[in-house]
C-alpha cells in the first residue's frame, strides 16, 4: 500500500544555459498554490496527497510540468485555473484532465 494516495512532483528547475525550463513559467508559485489548496481541502498528509518540488524532469520543453503518482499522469499547466482543474478532477474525483495531459 502506498503511503500517499497521490504524490505530485512539480518541476521547478531553472536551467542556466538558456534552454527552456519550467521555472521560466512560475512553476514554484504554482506548486505553492496547489500545496495550499490541497491543505485547505483537507487532502494533505499520509493516505492523502503530497505535493513536492522536483529537479529537472526532462520535459521542460513542454513546461511547466507536473507528474502525479501512482497513476504516472503528466500535466502541463499555465494558470491557477489549470491547477484548480487538476485538483478538482484528478485529485478529488480520480479523473484525468485530458486537455492538460501530456
PDB file of N, CA and C in Angstrom:
ATOM      1  N   UNK A   1       0.842  -1.180   0.000  1.00  0.00           N
ATOM      2  CA  UNK A   1       0.000   0.000   0.000  1.00  0.00           C
ATOM      3  C   UNK A   1       0.886   1.242   0.000  1.00  0.00           C
ATOM      4  N   UNK A   2       0.501   2.215  -0.770  1.00  0.00           N
ATOM      5  CA  UNK A   2       1.256   3.454  -0.875  1.00  0.00           C
ATOM      6  C   UNK A   2       1.039   4.337   0.351  1.00  0.00           C
ATOM      7  N   UNK A   3       2.065   5.058   0.739  1.00  0.00           N
ATOM      8  CA  UNK A   3       1.958   5.958   1.884  1.00  0.00           C
ATOM      9  C   UNK A   3       1.021   7.123   1.584  1.00  0.00           C
ATOM     10  N   UNK A   4       1.061   7.608   0.339  1.00  0.00           N
ATOM     11  CA  UNK A   4       0.159   8.671  -0.108  1.00  0.00           C
ATOM     12  C   UNK A   4      -0.762   8.129  -1.187  1.00  0.00           C
ATOM     13  N   UNK A   5      -1.966   8.629  -1.232  1.00  0.00           N
ATOM     14  CA  UNK A   5      -2.876   8.275  -2.321  1.00  0.00           C
ATOM     15  C   UNK A   5      -2.333   8.837  -3.627  1.00  0.00           C
ATOM     16  N   UNK A   6      -1.892  10.099  -3.572  1.00  0.00           N
ATOM     17  CA  UNK A   6      -1.282  10.756  -4.729  1.00  0.00           C
ATOM     18  C   UNK A   6      -0.027  11.490  -4.289  1.00  0.00           C
ATOM     19  N   UNK A   7       1.017  11.361  -5.077  1.00  0.00           N
ATOM     20  CA  UNK A   7       2.265  12.079  -4.819  1.00  0.00           C
ATOM     21  C   UNK A   7       2.558  12.897  -6.070  1.00  0.00           C
ATOM     22  N   UNK A   8       2.624  14.221  -5.903  1.00  0.00           N
ATOM     23  CA  UNK A   8       2.760  15.141  -7.029  1.00  0.00           C
ATOM     24  C   UNK A   8       4.144  15.765  -7.015  1.00  0.00           C
ATOM     25  N   UNK A   9       4.794  15.707  -8.170  1.00  0.00           N
ATOM     26  CA  UNK A   9       6.107  16.319  -8.328  1.00  0.00           C
ATOM     27  C   UNK A   9       6.019  17.436  -9.364  1.00  0.00           C
ATOM     28  N   UNK A  10       6.345  18.644  -8.937  1.00  0.00           N
ATOM     29  CA  UNK A  10       6.397  19.807  -9.813  1.00  0.00           C
ATOM     30  C   UNK A  10       7.847  20.021 -10.230  1.00  0.00           C
ATOM     31  N   UNK A  11       8.107  20.092 -11.512  1.00  0.00           N
ATOM     32  CA  UNK A  11       9.426  20.507 -11.955  1.00  0.00           C
ATOM     33  C   UNK A  11       9.538  22.002 -11.654  1.00  0.00           C
ATOM     34  N   UNK A  12      10.498  22.361 -10.828  1.00  0.00           N
ATOM     35  CA  UNK A  12      10.756  23.776 -10.515  1.00  0.00           C
ATOM     36  C   UNK A  12      12.176  24.144 -10.928  1.00  0.00           C
ATOM     37  N   UNK A  13      12.698  23.404 -11.884  1.00  0.00           N
ATOM     38  CA  UNK A  13      14.069  23.599 -12.342  1.00  0.00           C
ATOM     39  C   UNK A  13      14.235  24.926 -13.083  1.00  0.00           C
ATOM     40  N   UNK A  14      15.374  25.558 -12.856  1.00  0.00           N
ATOM     41  CA  UNK A  14      15.761  26.751 -13.609  1.00  0.00           C
ATOM     42  C   UNK A  14      17.099  26.459 -14.276  1.00  0.00           C
ATOM     43  N   UNK A  15      17.073  26.241 -15.582  1.00  0.00           N
ATOM     44  CA  UNK A  15      18.306  25.991 -16.323  1.00  0.00           C
ATOM     45  C   UNK A  15      19.083  27.287 -16.473  1.00  0.00           C
ATOM     46  N   UNK A  16      20.371  27.190 -16.441  1.00  0.00           N
ATOM     47  CA  UNK A  16      21.245  28.365 -16.522  1.00  0.00           C
ATOM     48  C   UNK A  16      21.846  28.558 -17.905  1.00  0.00           C
ATOM     49  N   UNK A  17      21.565  27.638 -18.829  1.00  0.00           N
ATOM     50  CA  UNK A  17      22.199  27.693 -20.146  1.00  0.00           C
ATOM     51  C   UNK A  17      21.308  28.289 -21.236  1.00  0.00           C
ATOM     52  N   UNK A  18      20.176  28.858 -20.847  1.00  0.00           N
ATOM     53  CA  UNK A  18      19.297  29.495 -21.815  1.00  0.00           C
ATOM     54  C   UNK A  18      18.217  28.603 -22.391  1.00  0.00           C
ATOM     55  N   UNK A  19      18.304  27.289 -22.154  1.00  0.00           N
ATOM     56  CA  UNK A  19      17.242  26.403 -22.639  1.00  0.00           C
ATOM     57  C   UNK A  19      15.988  26.607 -21.803  1.00  0.00           C
ATOM     58  N   UNK A  20      14.852  26.259 -22.382  1.00  0.00           N
ATOM     59  CA  UNK A  20      13.577  26.386 -21.683  1.00  0.00           C
ATOM     60  C   UNK A  20      13.601  25.601 -20.377  1.00  0.00           C
ATOM     61  N   UNK A  21      12.975  26.163 -19.358  1.00  0.00           N
ATOM     62  CA  UNK A  21      12.851  25.454 -18.088  1.00  0.00           C
ATOM     63  C   UNK A  21      11.520  25.799 -17.453  1.00  0.00           C
ATOM     64  N   UNK A  22      11.041  24.920 -16.606  1.00  0.00           N
ATOM     65  CA  UNK A  22       9.726  25.099 -16.001  1.00  0.00           C
ATOM     66  C   UNK A  22       9.649  26.347 -15.129  1.00  0.00           C
ATOM     67  N   UNK A  23      10.721  26.681 -14.455  1.00  0.00           N
ATOM     68  CA  UNK A  23      10.689  27.859 -13.591  1.00  0.00           C
ATOM     69  C   UNK A  23      10.536  29.146 -14.393  1.00  0.00           C
ATOM     70  N   UNK A  24      10.796  29.108 -15.703  1.00  0.00           N
ATOM     71  CA  UNK A  24      10.535  30.271 -16.560  1.00  0.00           C
ATOM     72  C   UNK A  24       9.057  30.641 -16.546  1.00  0.00           C
ATOM     73  N   UNK A  25       8.221  29.709 -16.112  1.00  0.00           N
ATOM     74  CA  UNK A  25       6.769  29.882 -16.125  1.00  0.00           C
ATOM     75  C   UNK A  25       6.173  29.864 -14.719  1.00  0.00           C
ATOM     76  N   UNK A  26       6.942  30.317 -13.736  1.00  0.00           N
ATOM     77  CA  UNK A  26       6.460  30.418 -12.348  1.00  0.00           C
ATOM     78  C   UNK A  26       6.030  29.088 -11.750  1.00  0.00           C
ATOM     79  N   UNK A  27       6.778  28.042 -12.045  1.00  0.00           N
ATOM     80  CA  UNK A  27       6.432  26.713 -11.541  1.00  0.00           C
ATOM     81  C   UNK A  27       6.401  26.668 -10.013  1.00  0.00           C
ATOM     82  N   UNK A  28       7.340  27.335  -9.355  1.00  0.00           N
ATOM     83  CA  UNK A  28       7.364  27.312  -7.886  1.00  0.00           C
ATOM     84  C   UNK A  28       6.106  27.958  -7.309  1.00  0.00           C
ATOM     85  N   UNK A  29       5.691  29.068  -7.884  1.00  0.00           N
ATOM     86  CA  UNK A  29       4.463  29.739  -7.421  1.00  0.00           C
ATOM     87  C   UNK A  29       3.253  28.829  -7.583  1.00  0.00           C
ATOM     88  N   UNK A  30       3.177  28.124  -8.714  1.00  0.00           N
ATOM     89  CA  UNK A  30       2.049  27.228  -8.960  1.00  0.00           C
ATOM     90  C   UNK A  30       2.088  26.023  -8.016  1.00  0.00           C
ATOM     91  N   UNK A  31       3.285  25.513  -7.729  1.00  0.00           N
ATOM     92  CA  UNK A  31       3.430  24.414  -6.778  1.00  0.00           C
ATOM     93  C   UNK A  31       2.961  24.847  -5.399  1.00  0.00           C
ATOM     94  N   UNK A  32       3.379  26.036  -4.971  1.00  0.00           N
ATOM     95  CA  UNK A  32       2.969  26.562  -3.671  1.00  0.00           C
ATOM     96  C   UNK A  32       1.451  26.748  -3.615  1.00  0.00           C
ATOM     97  N   UNK A  33       0.881  27.193  -4.720  1.00  0.00           N
ATOM     98  CA  UNK A  33      -0.572  27.387  -4.812  1.00  0.00           C
ATOM     99  C   UNK A  33      -1.302  26.051  -4.627  1.00  0.00           C
ATOM    100  N   UNK A  34      -0.866  25.003  -5.349  1.00  0.00           N
ATOM    101  CA  UNK A  34      -1.542  23.709  -5.213  1.00  0.00           C
ATOM    102  C   UNK A  34      -1.351  23.144  -3.815  1.00  0.00           C
ATOM    103  N   UNK A  35      -0.173  23.282  -3.256  1.00  0.00           N
ATOM    104  CA  UNK A  35       0.066  22.763  -1.904  1.00  0.00           C
ATOM    105  C   UNK A  35      -0.903  23.408  -0.917  1.00  0.00           C
ATOM    106  N   UNK A  36      -1.097  24.716  -1.028  1.00  0.00           N
ATOM    107  CA  UNK A  36      -2.035  25.442  -0.163  1.00  0.00           C
ATOM    108  C   UNK A  36      -3.462  24.941  -0.379  1.00  0.00           C
ATOM    109  N   UNK A  37      -3.867  24.779  -1.637  1.00  0.00           N
ATOM    110  CA  UNK A  37      -5.230  24.327  -1.947  1.00  0.00           C
ATOM    111  C   UNK A  37      -5.476  22.896  -1.436  1.00  0.00           C
ATOM    112  N   UNK A  38      -4.471  22.041  -1.544  1.00  0.00           N
ATOM    113  CA  UNK A  38      -4.590  20.666  -1.054  1.00  0.00           C
ATOM    114  C   UNK A  38      -4.801  20.672   0.458  1.00  0.00           C
ATOM    115  N   UNK A  39      -4.042  21.497   1.162  1.00  0.00           N
ATOM    116  CA  UNK A  39      -4.199  21.600   2.620  1.00  0.00           C
ATOM    117  C   UNK A  39      -5.575  22.138   2.974  1.00  0.00           C
ATOM    118  N   UNK A  40      -6.013  23.185   2.285  1.00  0.00           N
ATOM    119  CA  UNK A  40      -7.333  23.774   2.551  1.00  0.00           C
ATOM    120  C   UNK A  40      -8.459  22.776   2.319  1.00  0.00           C
ATOM    121  N   UNK A  41      -8.261  21.882   1.353  1.00  0.00           N
ATOM    122  CA  UNK A  41      -9.281  20.878   1.035  1.00  0.00           C
ATOM    123  C   UNK A  41      -9.235  19.682   1.983  1.00  0.00           C
ATOM    124  N   UNK A  42      -8.269  19.676   2.910  1.00  0.00           N
ATOM    125  CA  UNK A  42      -8.146  18.568   3.849  1.00  0.00           C
ATOM    126  C   UNK A  42      -7.604  17.292   3.221  1.00  0.00           C
ATOM    127  N   UNK A  43      -6.883  17.429   2.116  1.00  0.00           N
ATOM    128  CA  UNK A  43      -6.371  16.259   1.397  1.00  0.00           C
ATOM    129  C   UNK A  43      -4.911  15.945   1.711  1.00  0.00           C
ATOM    130  N   UNK A  44      -4.221  16.822   2.420  1.00  0.00           N
ATOM    131  CA  UNK A  44      -2.782  16.663   2.649  1.00  0.00           C
ATOM    132  C   UNK A  44      -2.490  15.591   3.692  1.00  0.00           C
ATOM    133  N   UNK A  45      -1.323  14.972   3.551  1.00  0.00           N
ATOM    134  CA  UNK A  45      -0.832  14.069   4.574  1.00  0.00           C
ATOM    135  C   UNK A  45      -0.919  12.611   4.212  1.00  0.00           C
ATOM    136  N   UNK A  46      -0.469  11.743   5.119  1.00  0.00           N
ATOM    137  CA  UNK A  46      -0.483  10.298   4.885  1.00  0.00           C
ATOM    138  C   UNK A  46      -1.868   9.808   4.486  1.00  0.00           C
ATOM    139  N   UNK A  47      -1.902   8.974   3.464  1.00  0.00           N
ATOM    140  CA  UNK A  47      -3.167   8.474   2.951  1.00  0.00           C
ATOM    141  C   UNK A  47      -3.854   9.452   2.032  1.00  0.00           C
ATOM    142  N   UNK A  48      -3.292  10.640   1.897  1.00  0.00           N
ATOM    143  CA  UNK A  48      -3.865  11.683   1.055  1.00  0.00           C
ATOM    144  C   UNK A  48      -2.907  12.104  -0.035  1.00  0.00           C
ATOM    145  N   UNK A  49      -2.668  13.394  -0.115  1.00  0.00           N
ATOM    146  CA  UNK A  49      -1.886  13.979  -1.202  1.00  0.00           C
ATOM    147  C   UNK A  49      -0.630  14.633  -0.651  1.00  0.00           C
ATOM    148  N   UNK A  50       0.478  14.427  -1.344  1.00  0.00           N
ATOM    149  CA  UNK A  50       1.739  15.094  -1.036  1.00  0.00           C
ATOM    150  C   UNK A  50       2.180  15.864  -2.270  1.00  0.00           C
ATOM    151  N   UNK A  51       2.547  17.137  -2.086  1.00  0.00           N
ATOM    152  CA  UNK A  51       3.000  17.996  -3.178  1.00  0.00           C
ATOM    153  C   UNK A  51       4.468  18.321  -2.939  1.00  0.00           C
ATOM    154  N   UNK A  52       5.321  17.985  -3.911  1.00  0.00           N
ATOM    155  CA  UNK A  52       6.753  18.193  -3.775  1.00  0.00           C
ATOM    156  C   UNK A  52       7.349  18.950  -4.955  1.00  0.00           C
ATOM    157  N   UNK A  53       8.490  19.602  -4.683  1.00  0.00           N
ATOM    158  CA  UNK A  53       9.338  20.138  -5.744  1.00  0.00           C
ATOM    159  C   UNK A  53      10.124  18.983  -6.330  1.00  0.00           C
ATOM    160  N   UNK A  54      10.497  19.131  -7.581  1.00  0.00           N
ATOM    161  CA  UNK A  54      11.418  18.190  -8.211  1.00  0.00           C
ATOM    162  C   UNK A  54      12.424  18.994  -9.005  1.00  0.00           C
ATOM    163  N   UNK A  55      13.591  18.432  -9.158  1.00  0.00           N
ATOM    164  CA  UNK A  55      14.556  18.997 -10.087  1.00  0.00           C
ATOM    165  C   UNK A  55      14.042  18.750 -11.496  1.00  0.00           C
ATOM    166  N   UNK A  56      14.923  18.834 -12.449  1.00  0.00           N
ATOM    167  CA  UNK A  56      14.517  18.679 -13.838  1.00  0.00           C
ATOM    168  C   UNK A  56      13.890  17.305 -14.073  1.00  0.00           C
ATOM    169  N   UNK A  57      12.708  17.307 -14.652  1.00  0.00           N
ATOM    170  CA  UNK A  57      12.027  16.073 -15.030  1.00  0.00           C
ATOM    171  C   UNK A  57      12.221  15.791 -16.519  1.00  0.00           C
ATOM    172  N   UNK A  58      13.052  16.607 -17.156  1.00  0.00           N
ATOM    173  CA  UNK A  58      13.459  16.450 -18.559  1.00  0.00           C
ATOM    174  C   UNK A  58      12.306  16.590 -19.544  1.00  0.00           C
ATOM    175  N   UNK A  59      11.325  17.387 -19.175  1.00  0.00           N
ATOM    176  CA  UNK A  59      10.230  17.698 -20.098  1.00  0.00           C
ATOM    177  C   UNK A  59       9.988  19.207 -20.121  1.00  0.00           C
ATOM    178  N   UNK A  60      11.029  19.954 -19.807  1.00  0.00           N
ATOM    179  CA  UNK A  60      10.901  21.407 -19.701  1.00  0.00           C
ATOM    180  C   UNK A  60      10.418  22.050 -21.004  1.00  0.00           C
ATOM    181  N   UNK A  61      10.719  21.440 -22.137  1.00  0.00           N
ATOM    182  CA  UNK A  61      10.252  21.970 -23.412  1.00  0.00           C
ATOM    183  C   UNK A  61       8.739  21.974 -23.520  1.00  0.00           C
ATOM    184  N   UNK A  62       8.081  21.179 -22.703  1.00  0.00           N
ATOM    185  CA  UNK A  62       6.627  21.123 -22.670  1.00  0.00           C
ATOM    186  C   UNK A  62       6.089  21.836 -21.443  1.00  0.00           C
ATOM    187  N   UNK A  63       6.962  22.477 -20.716  1.00  0.00           N
ATOM    188  CA  UNK A  63       6.661  23.005 -19.401  1.00  0.00           C
ATOM    189  C   UNK A  63       5.827  24.247 -19.367  1.00  0.00           C
ATOM    190  N   UNK A  64       5.424  24.547 -18.167  1.00  0.00           N
ATOM    191  CA  UNK A  64       5.763  23.848 -16.941  1.00  0.00           C
ATOM    192  C   UNK A  64       4.984  22.537 -16.813  1.00  0.00           C
ATOM    193  N   UNK A  65       5.607  21.585 -16.116  1.00  0.00           N
ATOM    194  CA  UNK A  65       5.007  20.258 -15.990  1.00  0.00           C
ATOM    195  C   UNK A  65       4.973  19.791 -14.543  1.00  0.00           C
ATOM    196  N   UNK A  66       4.061  18.870 -14.311  1.00  0.00           N
ATOM    197  CA  UNK A  66       4.000  18.133 -13.050  1.00  0.00           C
ATOM    198  C   UNK A  66       3.620  16.707 -13.388  1.00  0.00           C
ATOM    199  N   UNK A  67       3.930  15.799 -12.483  1.00  0.00           N
ATOM    200  CA  UNK A  67       3.553  14.398 -12.655  1.00  0.00           C
ATOM    201  C   UNK A  67       2.919  13.919 -11.355  1.00  0.00           C
ATOM    202  N   UNK A  68       1.853  13.146 -11.492  1.00  0.00           N
ATOM    203  CA  UNK A  68       1.139  12.614 -10.332  1.00  0.00           C
ATOM    204  C   UNK A  68       1.290  11.092 -10.320  1.00  0.00           C
ATOM    205  N   UNK A  69       1.773  10.593  -9.186  1.00  0.00           N
ATOM    206  CA  UNK A  69       1.891   9.155  -8.965  1.00  0.00           C
ATOM    207  C   UNK A  69       0.859   8.728  -7.942  1.00  0.00           C
ATOM    208  N   UNK A  70       0.371   7.505  -7.983  1.00  0.00           N
ATOM    209  CA  UNK A  70       0.912   6.372  -8.707  1.00  0.00           C
ATOM    210  C   UNK A  70       0.426   6.248 -10.147  1.00  0.00           C
ATOM    211  N   UNK A  71      -0.434   7.128 -10.601  1.00  0.00           N
ATOM    212  CA  UNK A  71      -1.007   6.991 -11.943  1.00  0.00           C
ATOM    213  C   UNK A  71      -0.009   7.277 -13.058  1.00  0.00           C
ATOM    214  N   UNK A  72       1.103   7.958 -12.725  1.00  0.00           N
ATOM    215  CA  UNK A  72       2.088   8.369 -13.720  1.00  0.00           C
ATOM    216  C   UNK A  72       1.462   9.289 -14.758  1.00  0.00           C
ATOM    217  N   UNK A  73       0.618  10.200 -14.298  1.00  0.00           N
ATOM    218  CA  UNK A  73      -0.057  11.142 -15.181  1.00  0.00           C
ATOM    219  C   UNK A  73       0.729  12.445 -15.224  1.00  0.00           C
ATOM    220  N   UNK A  74       1.103  12.833 -16.422  1.00  0.00           N
ATOM    221  CA  UNK A  74       1.865  14.066 -16.654  1.00  0.00           C
ATOM    222  C   UNK A  74       0.919  15.161 -17.124  1.00  0.00           C
ATOM    223  N   UNK A  75       1.100  16.355 -16.551  1.00  0.00           N
ATOM    224  CA  UNK A  75       0.299  17.511 -16.951  1.00  0.00           C
ATOM    225  C   UNK A  75       1.184  18.703 -17.267  1.00  0.00           C
ATOM    226  N   UNK A  76       0.720  19.467 -18.227  1.00  0.00           N
ATOM    227  CA  UNK A  76       1.246  20.802 -18.492  1.00  0.00           C
ATOM    228  C   UNK A  76       0.207  21.769 -17.943  1.00  0.00           C
ATOM    229  N   UNK A  77       0.662  22.868 -17.382  1.00  0.00           N
ATOM    230  CA  UNK A  77      -0.271  23.851 -16.830  1.00  0.00           C
ATOM    231  C   UNK A  77       0.248  25.242 -17.125  1.00  0.00           C
ATOM    232  N   UNK A  78      -0.659  26.206 -17.131  1.00  0.00           N
ATOM    233  CA  UNK A  78      -0.262  27.591 -17.361  1.00  0.00           C
ATOM    234  C   UNK A  78      -0.845  28.535 -16.311  1.00  0.00           C
ATOM    235  N   UNK A  79      -2.017  28.218 -15.813  1.00  0.00           N
ATOM    236  CA  UNK A  79      -2.728  29.151 -14.941  1.00  0.00           C
ATOM    237  C   UNK A  79      -3.170  28.476 -13.639  1.00  0.00           C
ATOM    238  N   UNK A  80      -3.578  29.300 -12.697  1.00  0.00           N
ATOM    239  CA  UNK A  80      -4.138  28.755 -11.460  1.00  0.00           C
ATOM    240  C   UNK A  80      -5.429  28.008 -11.744  1.00  0.00           C
ATOM    241  N   UNK A  81      -6.136  28.412 -12.777  1.00  0.00           N
ATOM    242  CA  UNK A  81      -7.361  27.703 -13.157  1.00  0.00           C
ATOM    243  C   UNK A  81      -7.036  26.281 -13.613  1.00  0.00           C
ATOM    244  N   UNK A  82      -5.909  26.107 -14.311  1.00  0.00           N
ATOM    245  CA  UNK A  82      -5.477  24.758 -14.691  1.00  0.00           C
ATOM    246  C   UNK A  82      -5.187  23.925 -13.444  1.00  0.00           C
ATOM    247  N   UNK A  83      -4.502  24.520 -12.482  1.00  0.00           N
ATOM    248  CA  UNK A  83      -4.183  23.829 -11.230  1.00  0.00           C
ATOM    249  C   UNK A  83      -5.468  23.470 -10.484  1.00  0.00           C
ATOM    250  N   UNK A  84      -6.416  24.401 -10.451  1.00  0.00           N
ATOM    251  CA  UNK A  84      -7.708  24.126  -9.800  1.00  0.00           C
ATOM    252  C   UNK A  84      -8.419  22.949 -10.462  1.00  0.00           C
ATOM    253  N   UNK A  85      -8.337  22.881 -11.786  1.00  0.00           N
ATOM    254  CA  UNK A  85      -8.990  21.786 -12.509  1.00  0.00           C
ATOM    255  C   UNK A  85      -8.317  20.446 -12.188  1.00  0.00           C
ATOM    256  N   UNK A  86      -7.001  20.436 -12.090  1.00  0.00           N
ATOM    257  CA  UNK A  86      -6.290  19.213 -11.713  1.00  0.00           C
ATOM    258  C   UNK A  86      -6.702  18.790 -10.303  1.00  0.00           C
ATOM    259  N   UNK A  87      -6.795  19.745  -9.395  1.00  0.00           N
ATOM    260  CA  UNK A  87      -7.229  19.448  -8.028  1.00  0.00           C
ATOM    261  C   UNK A  87      -8.629  18.843  -8.016  1.00  0.00           C
ATOM    262  N   UNK A  88      -9.557  19.496  -8.671  1.00  0.00           N
ATOM    263  CA  UNK A  88     -10.948  19.046  -8.646  1.00  0.00           C
ATOM    264  C   UNK A  88     -11.141  17.720  -9.366  1.00  0.00           C
ATOM    265  N   UNK A  89     -10.620  17.625 -10.574  1.00  0.00           N
ATOM    266  CA  UNK A  89     -10.887  16.432 -11.381  1.00  0.00           C
ATOM    267  C   UNK A  89      -9.995  15.250 -11.009  1.00  0.00           C
ATOM    268  N   UNK A  90      -8.688  15.477 -10.960  1.00  0.00           N
ATOM    269  CA  UNK A  90      -7.786  14.345 -10.733  1.00  0.00           C
ATOM    270  C   UNK A  90      -7.714  13.959  -9.260  1.00  0.00           C
ATOM    271  N   UNK A  91      -7.431  14.929  -8.413  1.00  0.00           N
ATOM    272  CA  UNK A  91      -7.185  14.608  -7.006  1.00  0.00           C
ATOM    273  C   UNK A  91      -8.456  14.320  -6.220  1.00  0.00           C
ATOM    274  N   UNK A  92      -9.528  15.014  -6.517  1.00  0.00           N
ATOM    275  CA  UNK A  92     -10.775  14.777  -5.784  1.00  0.00           C
ATOM    276  C   UNK A  92     -11.665  13.732  -6.436  1.00  0.00           C
ATOM    277  N   UNK A  93     -11.676  13.672  -7.776  1.00  0.00           N
ATOM    278  CA  UNK A  93     -12.623  12.799  -8.479  1.00  0.00           C
ATOM    279  C   UNK A  93     -11.969  11.675  -9.280  1.00  0.00           C
ATOM    280  N   UNK A  94     -10.649  11.541  -9.174  1.00  0.00           N
ATOM    281  CA  UNK A  94      -9.924  10.453  -9.850  1.00  0.00           C
ATOM    282  C   UNK A  94     -10.154  10.394 -11.352  1.00  0.00           C
ATOM    283  N   UNK A  95     -10.284  11.569 -11.982  1.00  0.00           N
ATOM    284  CA  UNK A  95     -10.466  11.645 -13.432  1.00  0.00           C
ATOM    285  C   UNK A  95      -9.338  12.486 -14.016  1.00  0.00           C
ATOM    286  N   UNK A  96      -8.645  11.923 -14.997  1.00  0.00           N
ATOM    287  CA  UNK A  96      -7.570  12.669 -15.655  1.00  0.00           C
ATOM    288  C   UNK A  96      -8.143  13.885 -16.377  1.00  0.00           C
ATOM    289  N   UNK A  97      -7.388  14.959 -16.403  1.00  0.00           N
ATOM    290  CA  UNK A  97      -7.770  16.171 -17.128  1.00  0.00           C
ATOM    291  C   UNK A  97      -7.121  16.061 -18.514  1.00  0.00           C
ATOM    292  N   UNK A  98      -7.869  15.541 -19.451  1.00  0.00           N
ATOM    293  CA  UNK A  98      -7.318  15.230 -20.773  1.00  0.00           C
ATOM    294  C   UNK A  98      -6.730  16.450 -21.476  1.00  0.00           C
ATOM    295  N   UNK A  99      -7.321  17.595 -21.359  1.00  0.00           N
ATOM    296  CA  UNK A  99      -6.840  18.774 -22.077  1.00  0.00           C
ATOM    297  C   UNK A  99      -5.475  19.242 -21.599  1.00  0.00           C
ATOM    298  N   UNK A 100      -5.070  18.851 -20.392  1.00  0.00           N
ATOM    299  CA  UNK A 100      -3.777  19.245 -19.840  1.00  0.00           C
ATOM    300  C   UNK A 100      -2.755  18.110 -19.859  1.00  0.00           C
ATOM    301  N   UNK A 101      -3.197  16.909 -20.201  1.00  0.00           N
ATOM    302  CA  UNK A 101      -2.314  15.740 -20.170  1.00  0.00           C
ATOM    303  C   UNK A 101      -1.273  15.806 -21.289  1.00  0.00           C
ATOM    304  N   UNK A 102      -0.071  15.351 -20.956  1.00  0.00           N
ATOM    305  CA  UNK A 102       0.988  15.251 -21.985  1.00  0.00           C
ATOM    306  C   UNK A 102       1.535  13.837 -21.981  1.00  0.00           C
TER     307      UNK A 102
END
